[in-house]
Structure formats: C-alpha cells, structure tokens
mmCIF file of N, CA and C in Angstrom:
data_model
loop_
_atom_site.group_PDB
_atom_site.id
_atom_site.type_symbol
_atom_site.label_atom_id
_atom_site.label_comp_id
_atom_site.label_asym_id
_atom_site.label_seq_id
_atom_site.Cartn_x
_atom_site.Cartn_y
_atom_site.Cartn_z
ATOM 1 N N MET A 12 0.804 -1.190 0.000
ATOM 2 C CA MET A 12 0.000 0.000 0.000
ATOM 3 C C MET A 12 0.852 1.261 0.000
ATOM 4 N N ASN A 13 1.871 1.270 0.843
ATOM 5 C CA ASN A 13 2.706 2.458 0.964
ATOM 6 C C ASN A 13 3.840 2.477 -0.049
ATOM 7 N N GLY A 14 4.092 1.352 -0.678
ATOM 8 C CA GLY A 14 5.128 1.275 -1.701
ATOM 9 C C GLY A 14 6.520 1.212 -1.122
ATOM 10 N N ASN A 15 7.468 1.071 -2.030
ATOM 11 C CA ASN A 15 8.883 1.065 -1.700
ATOM 12 C C ASN A 15 9.610 1.567 -2.950
ATOM 13 N N PRO A 16 9.733 2.910 -3.096
ATOM 14 C CA PRO A 16 10.320 3.480 -4.317
ATOM 15 C C PRO A 16 11.722 2.951 -4.626
ATOM 16 N N GLU A 17 12.487 2.588 -3.591
ATOM 17 C CA GLU A 17 13.833 2.051 -3.834
ATOM 18 C C GLU A 17 13.771 0.767 -4.642
ATOM 19 N N ARG A 18 12.704 0.018 -4.469
ATOM 20 C CA ARG A 18 12.535 -1.243 -5.195
ATOM 21 C C ARG A 18 11.611 -1.093 -6.404
ATOM 22 N N GLY A 19 11.146 0.118 -6.662
ATOM 23 C CA GLY A 19 10.293 0.351 -7.816
ATOM 24 C C GLY A 19 8.813 0.144 -7.544
ATOM 25 N N PHE A 20 8.428 0.065 -6.275
ATOM 26 C CA PHE A 20 7.020 -0.080 -5.908
ATOM 27 C C PHE A 20 6.522 1.253 -5.382
ATOM 28 N N TYR A 21 5.580 1.842 -6.084
ATOM 29 C CA TYR A 21 5.078 3.151 -5.694
ATOM 30 C C TYR A 21 3.771 3.006 -4.913
ATOM 31 N N PRO A 22 3.461 3.974 -4.072
ATOM 32 C CA PRO A 22 2.238 3.870 -3.267
ATOM 33 C C PRO A 22 0.997 3.701 -4.136
ATOM 34 N N ALA A 23 0.054 2.959 -3.608
ATOM 35 C CA ALA A 23 -1.204 2.736 -4.333
ATOM 36 C C ALA A 23 -1.997 4.038 -4.386
ATOM 37 N N PRO A 24 -2.694 4.282 -5.489
ATOM 38 C CA PRO A 24 -3.593 5.446 -5.549
ATOM 39 C C PRO A 24 -4.648 5.335 -4.444
ATOM 40 N N GLU A 25 -5.237 6.453 -4.086
ATOM 41 C CA GLU A 25 -6.137 6.509 -2.932
ATOM 42 C C GLU A 25 -7.302 5.520 -3.024
ATOM 43 N N ASN A 26 -7.940 5.417 -4.184
ATOM 44 C CA ASN A 26 -9.079 4.498 -4.299
ATOM 45 C C ASN A 26 -8.652 3.037 -4.132
ATOM 46 N N ILE A 27 -7.491 2.695 -4.652
ATOM 47 C CA ILE A 27 -6.990 1.328 -4.509
ATOM 48 C C ILE A 27 -6.502 1.104 -3.079
ATOM 49 N N ARG A 28 -5.913 2.119 -2.479
ATOM 50 C CA ARG A 28 -5.446 2.020 -1.087
ATOM 51 C C ARG A 28 -6.624 1.677 -0.165
ATOM 52 N N LYS A 29 -7.772 2.323 -0.401
ATOM 53 C CA LYS A 29 -8.952 2.035 0.422
ATOM 54 C C LYS A 29 -9.366 0.569 0.292
ATOM 55 N N GLN A 30 -9.333 0.057 -0.930
ATOM 56 C CA GLN A 30 -9.692 -1.343 -1.145
ATOM 57 C C GLN A 30 -8.665 -2.263 -0.496
ATOM 58 N N LEU A 31 -7.403 -1.911 -0.589
ATOM 59 C CA LEU A 31 -6.368 -2.736 0.041
ATOM 60 C C LEU A 31 -6.494 -2.727 1.559
ATOM 61 N N LEU A 32 -6.948 -1.631 2.122
ATOM 62 C CA LEU A 32 -7.182 -1.578 3.566
ATOM 63 C C LEU A 32 -8.321 -2.521 3.965
ATOM 64 N N ILE A 33 -9.338 -2.598 3.132
ATOM 65 C CA ILE A 33 -10.431 -3.542 3.388
ATOM 66 C C ILE A 33 -9.888 -4.964 3.386
ATOM 67 N N VAL A 34 -9.055 -5.271 2.397
ATOM 68 C CA VAL A 34 -8.456 -6.602 2.305
ATOM 69 C C VAL A 34 -7.597 -6.867 3.541
ATOM 70 N N LYS A 35 -6.812 -5.892 3.943
ATOM 71 C CA LYS A 35 -5.933 -6.065 5.104
ATOM 72 C C LYS A 35 -6.741 -6.337 6.372
ATOM 73 N N GLN A 36 -7.825 -5.613 6.558
ATOM 74 C CA GLN A 36 -8.670 -5.814 7.736
ATOM 75 C C GLN A 36 -9.253 -7.222 7.757
ATOM 76 N N LYS A 37 -9.606 -7.729 6.605
ATOM 77 C CA LYS A 37 -10.159 -9.076 6.532
ATOM 78 C C LYS A 37 -9.064 -10.137 6.606
ATOM 79 N N TRP A 38 -7.872 -9.789 6.140
ATOM 80 C CA TRP A 38 -6.779 -10.750 6.097
ATOM 81 C C TRP A 38 -6.208 -11.048 7.475
ATOM 82 N N GLU A 39 -6.103 -10.055 8.333
ATOM 83 C CA GLU A 39 -5.437 -10.248 9.627
ATOM 84 C C GLU A 39 -6.067 -11.368 10.458
ATOM 85 N N PRO A 40 -7.391 -11.380 10.686
ATOM 86 C CA PRO A 40 -7.953 -12.503 11.443
ATOM 87 C C PRO A 40 -7.901 -13.826 10.660
ATOM 88 N N TYR A 41 -7.988 -13.715 9.349
ATOM 89 C CA TYR A 41 -7.905 -14.911 8.510
ATOM 90 C C TYR A 41 -6.524 -15.553 8.651
ATOM 91 N N TYR A 42 -5.482 -14.727 8.584
ATOM 92 C CA TYR A 42 -4.115 -15.248 8.692
ATOM 93 C C TYR A 42 -3.870 -15.838 10.078
ATOM 94 N N LYS A 43 -4.453 -15.227 11.092
ATOM 95 C CA LYS A 43 -4.335 -15.772 12.453
ATOM 96 C C LYS A 43 -4.938 -17.179 12.494
ATOM 97 N N ALA A 44 -6.082 -17.344 11.829
ATOM 98 C CA ALA A 44 -6.713 -18.665 11.770
ATOM 99 C C ALA A 44 -5.849 -19.653 10.994
ATOM 100 N N VAL A 45 -5.222 -19.204 9.925
ATOM 101 C CA VAL A 45 -4.341 -20.076 9.135
ATOM 102 C C VAL A 45 -3.171 -20.550 10.000
ATOM 103 N N LYS A 46 -2.580 -19.635 10.764
ATOM 104 C CA LYS A 46 -1.471 -20.028 11.646
ATOM 105 C C LYS A 46 -1.936 -21.023 12.711
ATOM 106 N N THR A 47 -3.139 -20.829 13.214
ATOM 107 C CA THR A 47 -3.678 -21.757 14.205
ATOM 108 C C THR A 47 -3.853 -23.142 13.602
ATOM 109 N N VAL A 48 -4.405 -23.203 12.406
ATOM 110 C CA VAL A 48 -4.583 -24.493 11.734
ATOM 111 C C VAL A 48 -3.231 -25.162 11.486
ATOM 112 N N ALA A 49 -2.234 -24.359 11.170
ATOM 113 C CA ALA A 49 -0.913 -24.914 10.880
ATOM 114 C C ALA A 49 -0.209 -25.438 12.132
ATOM 115 N N THR A 50 -0.548 -24.907 13.288
ATOM 116 C CA THR A 50 0.211 -25.264 14.497
ATOM 117 C C THR A 50 -0.588 -26.018 15.552
ATOM 118 N N ALA A 51 -1.904 -25.885 15.565
ATOM 119 C CA ALA A 51 -2.705 -26.500 16.631
ATOM 120 C C ALA A 51 -2.939 -27.987 16.365
ATOM 121 N N ASP A 52 -3.242 -28.683 17.432
ATOM 122 C CA ASP A 52 -3.609 -30.094 17.334
ATOM 123 C C ASP A 52 -4.939 -30.215 16.590
ATOM 124 N N LYS A 53 -5.011 -31.189 15.694
ATOM 125 C CA LYS A 53 -6.196 -31.344 14.849
ATOM 126 C C LYS A 53 -7.474 -31.627 15.641
ATOM 127 N N ASN A 54 -7.338 -32.110 16.836
ATOM 128 C CA ASN A 54 -8.504 -32.443 17.649
ATOM 129 C C ASN A 54 -8.885 -31.332 18.617
ATOM 130 N N SER A 55 -8.116 -30.262 18.634
ATOM 131 C CA SER A 55 -8.383 -29.182 19.580
ATOM 132 C C SER A 55 -9.534 -28.301 19.109
ATOM 133 N N PRO A 56 -10.229 -27.666 20.041
ATOM 134 C CA PRO A 56 -11.301 -26.745 19.656
ATOM 135 C C PRO A 56 -10.769 -25.538 18.880
ATOM 136 N N GLU A 57 -9.536 -25.106 19.185
ATOM 137 C CA GLU A 57 -8.939 -23.971 18.475
ATOM 138 C C GLU A 57 -8.773 -24.291 16.991
ATOM 139 N N PHE A 58 -8.310 -25.514 16.724
ATOM 140 C CA PHE A 58 -8.116 -25.944 15.341
ATOM 141 C C PHE A 58 -9.450 -25.927 14.594
ATOM 142 N N LYS A 59 -10.475 -26.524 15.204
ATOM 143 C CA LYS A 59 -11.781 -26.618 14.555
ATOM 144 C C LYS A 59 -12.400 -25.239 14.347
ATOM 145 N N GLU A 60 -12.240 -24.375 15.325
ATOM 146 C CA GLU A 60 -12.768 -23.014 15.219
ATOM 147 C C GLU A 60 -12.046 -22.238 14.116
ATOM 148 N N ALA A 61 -10.726 -22.369 14.068
ATOM 149 C CA ALA A 61 -9.938 -21.676 13.046
ATOM 150 C C ALA A 61 -10.274 -22.201 11.653
ATOM 151 N N LEU A 62 -10.417 -23.504 11.540
ATOM 152 C CA LEU A 62 -10.756 -24.102 10.250
ATOM 153 C C LEU A 62 -12.125 -23.632 9.774
ATOM 154 N N LYS A 63 -13.065 -23.543 10.689
ATOM 155 C CA LYS A 63 -14.400 -23.048 10.353
ATOM 156 C C LYS A 63 -14.320 -21.595 9.882
ATOM 157 N N TYR A 64 -13.509 -20.792 10.570
ATOM 158 C CA TYR A 64 -13.341 -19.389 10.179
ATOM 159 C C TYR A 64 -12.781 -19.292 8.765
ATOM 160 N N ILE A 65 -11.790 -20.095 8.465
ATOM 161 C CA ILE A 65 -11.177 -20.096 7.129
ATOM 162 C C ILE A 65 -12.215 -20.462 6.071
ATOM 163 N N GLU A 66 -12.969 -21.510 6.336
ATOM 164 C CA GLU A 66 -13.987 -21.947 5.378
ATOM 165 C C GLU A 66 -15.038 -20.867 5.141
ATOM 166 N N GLU A 67 -15.416 -20.159 6.197
ATOM 167 C CA GLU A 67 -16.476 -19.163 6.085
ATOM 168 C C GLU A 67 -16.017 -17.848 5.454
ATOM 169 N N HIS A 68 -14.726 -17.548 5.542
ATOM 170 C CA HIS A 68 -14.251 -16.236 5.085
ATOM 171 C C HIS A 68 -13.326 -16.279 3.863
ATOM 172 N N ASN A 69 -13.040 -17.466 3.375
ATOM 173 C CA ASN A 69 -12.117 -17.602 2.252
ATOM 174 C C ASN A 69 -12.596 -16.836 1.016
ATOM 175 N N LEU A 70 -13.827 -17.075 0.590
ATOM 176 C CA LEU A 70 -14.333 -16.422 -0.619
ATOM 177 C C LEU A 70 -14.497 -14.919 -0.433
ATOM 178 N N GLU A 71 -14.833 -14.514 0.775
ATOM 179 C CA GLU A 71 -14.991 -13.088 1.065
ATOM 180 C C GLU A 71 -13.671 -12.341 0.820
ATOM 181 N N ILE A 72 -12.591 -12.893 1.338
ATOM 182 C CA ILE A 72 -11.276 -12.262 1.143
ATOM 183 C C ILE A 72 -10.877 -12.315 -0.327
ATOM 184 N N LEU A 73 -11.133 -13.427 -0.961
ATOM 185 C CA LEU A 73 -10.797 -13.576 -2.378
ATOM 186 C C LEU A 73 -11.541 -12.534 -3.221
ATOM 187 N N LYS A 74 -12.820 -12.324 -2.941
ATOM 188 C CA LYS A 74 -13.602 -11.347 -3.694
ATOM 189 C C LYS A 74 -13.083 -9.930 -3.488
ATOM 190 N N GLU A 75 -12.730 -9.598 -2.256
ATOM 191 C CA GLU A 75 -12.222 -8.251 -1.974
ATOM 192 C C GLU A 75 -10.869 -8.023 -2.657
ATOM 193 N N MET A 76 -10.012 -9.027 -2.645
ATOM 194 C CA MET A 76 -8.714 -8.887 -3.311
ATOM 195 C C MET A 76 -8.904 -8.807 -4.814
ATOM 196 N N HIS A 77 -9.865 -9.551 -5.333
ATOM 197 C CA HIS A 77 -10.151 -9.505 -6.768
ATOM 198 C C HIS A 77 -10.572 -8.091 -7.185
ATOM 199 N N LYS A 78 -11.347 -7.422 -6.334
ATOM 200 C CA LYS A 78 -11.732 -6.034 -6.610
ATOM 201 C C LYS A 78 -10.490 -5.153 -6.744
ATOM 202 N N ALA A 79 -9.534 -5.334 -5.836
ATOM 203 C CA ALA A 79 -8.301 -4.538 -5.884
ATOM 204 C C ALA A 79 -7.522 -4.828 -7.164
ATOM 205 N N VAL A 80 -7.449 -6.082 -7.538
ATOM 206 C CA VAL A 80 -6.743 -6.454 -8.773
ATOM 207 C C VAL A 80 -7.408 -5.808 -9.985
ATOM 208 N N LEU A 81 -8.734 -5.832 -10.024
ATOM 209 C CA LEU A 81 -9.452 -5.205 -11.140
ATOM 210 C C LEU A 81 -9.226 -3.697 -11.171
ATOM 211 N N MET A 82 -9.108 -3.088 -9.987
ATOM 212 C CA MET A 82 -8.839 -1.648 -9.933
ATOM 213 C C MET A 82 -7.453 -1.348 -10.502
ATOM 214 N N TYR A 83 -6.461 -2.175 -10.148
ATOM 215 C CA TYR A 83 -5.119 -2.002 -10.725
ATOM 216 C C TYR A 83 -5.145 -2.227 -12.228
ATOM 217 N N GLU A 84 -5.887 -3.239 -12.664
ATOM 218 C CA GLU A 84 -5.987 -3.518 -14.097
ATOM 219 C C GLU A 84 -6.561 -2.314 -14.838
ATOM 220 N N ASP A 85 -7.613 -1.728 -14.302
ATOM 221 C CA ASP A 85 -8.226 -0.561 -14.924
ATOM 222 C C ASP A 85 -7.239 0.605 -14.984
ATOM 223 N N LEU A 86 -6.519 0.827 -13.890
ATOM 224 C CA LEU A 86 -5.528 1.911 -13.845
ATOM 225 C C LEU A 86 -4.478 1.735 -14.939
ATOM 226 N N TYR A 87 -3.935 0.541 -15.074
ATOM 227 C CA TYR A 87 -2.881 0.330 -16.059
ATOM 228 C C TYR A 87 -3.423 0.267 -17.481
ATOM 229 N N ASN A 88 -4.663 -0.149 -17.656
ATOM 230 C CA ASN A 88 -5.267 -0.078 -18.987
ATOM 231 C C ASN A 88 -5.419 1.374 -19.434
ATOM 232 N N GLN A 89 -5.756 2.257 -18.483
ATOM 233 C CA GLN A 89 -5.841 3.684 -18.800
ATOM 234 C C GLN A 89 -4.465 4.230 -19.198
ATOM 235 N N LYS A 90 -3.436 3.819 -18.471
ATOM 236 C CA LYS A 90 -2.079 4.286 -18.791
ATOM 237 C C LYS A 90 -1.637 3.779 -20.156
ATOM 238 N N ILE A 91 -1.951 2.530 -20.456
ATOM 239 C CA ILE A 91 -1.580 1.964 -21.755
ATOM 240 C C ILE A 91 -2.320 2.689 -22.879
ATOM 241 N N ALA A 92 -3.596 2.981 -22.671
ATOM 242 C CA ALA A 92 -4.370 3.708 -23.692
ATOM 243 C C ALA A 92 -3.763 5.084 -23.943
ATOM 244 N N PHE A 93 -3.312 5.748 -22.891
ATOM 245 C CA PHE A 93 -2.682 7.055 -23.039
ATOM 246 C C PHE A 93 -1.381 6.943 -23.838
ATOM 247 N N ILE A 94 -0.582 5.950 -23.530
ATOM 248 C CA ILE A 94 0.686 5.736 -24.253
ATOM 249 C C ILE A 94 0.405 5.416 -25.718
ATOM 250 N N GLU A 95 -0.619 4.609 -25.981
ATOM 251 C CA GLU A 95 -0.970 4.287 -27.369
ATOM 252 C C GLU A 95 -1.412 5.536 -28.124
ATOM 253 N N THR A 96 -2.145 6.413 -27.461
ATOM 254 C CA THR A 96 -2.588 7.663 -28.088
ATOM 255 C C THR A 96 -1.394 8.536 -28.438
ATOM 256 N N ILE A 97 -0.458 8.661 -27.522
ATOM 257 C CA ILE A 97 0.752 9.458 -27.781
ATOM 258 C C ILE A 97 1.565 8.837 -28.911
ATOM 259 N N SER A 98 1.680 7.520 -28.924
ATOM 260 C CA SER A 98 2.428 6.837 -29.983
ATOM 261 C C SER A 98 1.783 7.064 -31.343
ATOM 262 N N LEU A 99 0.464 6.996 -31.398
ATOM 263 C CA LEU A 99 -0.245 7.237 -32.654
ATOM 264 C C LEU A 99 -0.026 8.671 -33.118
ATOM 265 N N PHE A 100 -0.100 9.622 -32.203
ATOM 266 C CA PHE A 100 0.143 11.022 -32.533
ATOM 267 C C PHE A 100 1.563 11.208 -33.075
ATOM 268 N N ALA A 101 2.532 10.569 -32.426
ATOM 269 C CA ALA A 101 3.921 10.674 -32.877
ATOM 270 C C ALA A 101 4.088 10.071 -34.274
ATOM 271 N N LEU A 102 3.417 8.972 -34.543
ATOM 272 C CA LEU A 102 3.479 8.347 -35.861
ATOM 273 C C LEU A 102 2.897 9.276 -36.922
ATOM 274 N N ILE A 103 1.725 9.834 -36.647
ATOM 275 C CA ILE A 103 1.091 10.748 -37.604
ATOM 276 C C ILE A 103 1.969 11.970 -37.836
ATOM 277 N N LEU A 104 2.521 12.517 -36.779
ATOM 278 C CA LEU A 104 3.409 13.679 -36.900
ATOM 279 C C LEU A 104 4.642 13.336 -37.741
ATOM 280 N N SER A 105 5.190 12.151 -37.535
ATOM 281 C CA SER A 105 6.354 11.723 -38.323
ATOM 282 C C SER A 105 6.013 11.607 -39.801
ATOM 283 N N ILE A 106 4.866 11.048 -40.097
ATOM 284 C CA ILE A 106 4.435 10.910 -41.494
ATOM 285 C C ILE A 106 4.246 12.285 -42.132
ATOM 286 N N VAL A 107 3.632 13.205 -41.402
ATOM 287 C CA VAL A 107 3.425 14.561 -41.921
ATOM 288 C C VAL A 107 4.773 15.226 -42.188
ATOM 289 N N ILE A 108 5.710 15.077 -41.281
ATOM 290 C CA ILE A 108 7.046 15.681 -41.467
ATOM 291 C C ILE A 108 7.744 15.078 -42.676
ATOM 292 N N ILE A 109 7.644 13.763 -42.866
ATOM 293 C CA ILE A 109 8.259 13.117 -44.022
ATOM 294 C C ILE A 109 7.632 13.631 -45.328
ATOM 295 N N ILE A 110 6.315 13.736 -45.353
ATOM 296 C CA ILE A 110 5.631 14.221 -46.560
ATOM 297 C C ILE A 110 6.025 15.677 -46.840
ATOM 298 N N LEU A 111 6.042 16.510 -45.813
ATOM 299 C CA LEU A 111 6.462 17.902 -46.014
ATOM 300 C C LEU A 111 7.921 17.970 -46.472
ATOM 301 N N GLY A 112 8.737 17.133 -45.925
ATOM 302 C CA GLY A 112 10.152 17.088 -46.345
ATOM 303 C C GLY A 112 10.283 16.711 -47.807
ATOM 304 N N LEU A 113 9.502 15.758 -48.253
ATOM 305 C CA LEU A 113 9.538 15.352 -49.662
ATOM 306 C C LEU A 113 9.075 16.467 -50.581
ATOM 307 N N PHE A 114 8.048 17.224 -50.171
ATOM 308 C CA PHE A 114 7.585 18.357 -50.981
ATOM 309 C C PHE A 114 8.650 19.469 -51.033
ATOM 310 N N ILE A 115 9.317 19.688 -49.943
ATOM 311 C CA ILE A 115 10.351 20.748 -49.900
ATOM 312 C C ILE A 115 11.532 20.353 -50.784
ATOM 313 N N ILE A 116 11.905 19.102 -50.752
ATOM 314 C CA ILE A 116 13.043 18.632 -51.559
ATOM 315 C C ILE A 116 12.715 18.735 -53.047
ATOM 316 N N ASN A 117 11.503 18.410 -53.433
ATOM 317 C CA ASN A 117 11.107 18.436 -54.849
ATOM 318 C C ASN A 117 10.755 19.831 -55.203
#
C-alpha cells in the first residue's frame, strides 16, 4: 500500500489504497486462523474453530482482493491507452514531417 520506491514499488492510488485496507482488515484474522490451523492439534477446539473461520471467510477475502486487482488492471489499462494515443500522434506527426520534407526537396 505504501510502496517502496527504492525497489520500484510506488504507493497505491487513494481508491486502490482504500480497497487494500479492506483486504488487510479481513486478512489479519484470517491469517491468524491459518497459523492456528498450521500449528494447533487437529482435535483441539482452536483448530476446529480456526478451520471453520477459514472456510467461512475464504471467498470473502478472495472477492475483496479480486476487486483490488481489477482496480489495478483498470488503472494500467488507462495508462496503456494514453501511451498508445501518444504513440499514434507521434506516428502521424512523423508521417506529416516526411511528406512535407519530400515536398520541400522536390
């Protein structure tokens, strides 16, 4: 969320940051349950409770993270469209310059 510019990771835009915070809030208790399942005795009430929590919240976390991924996808699709527009403009400008150059030479 906060990025790491030294490694080339920049902070998430505000709308995506909000979605990532939602994911983080849901992830923390989920991860606690995962650690419990990984370490507790299979017959213990803690294990069964944690496993139930994982089963009940797995899709919820997945859906929220999917929203964040789609938001990033939309952001980068917009950036790519902008780059394509600039590239097309540069191509057209180059063609115009070449045609004008040919007329000047002749």
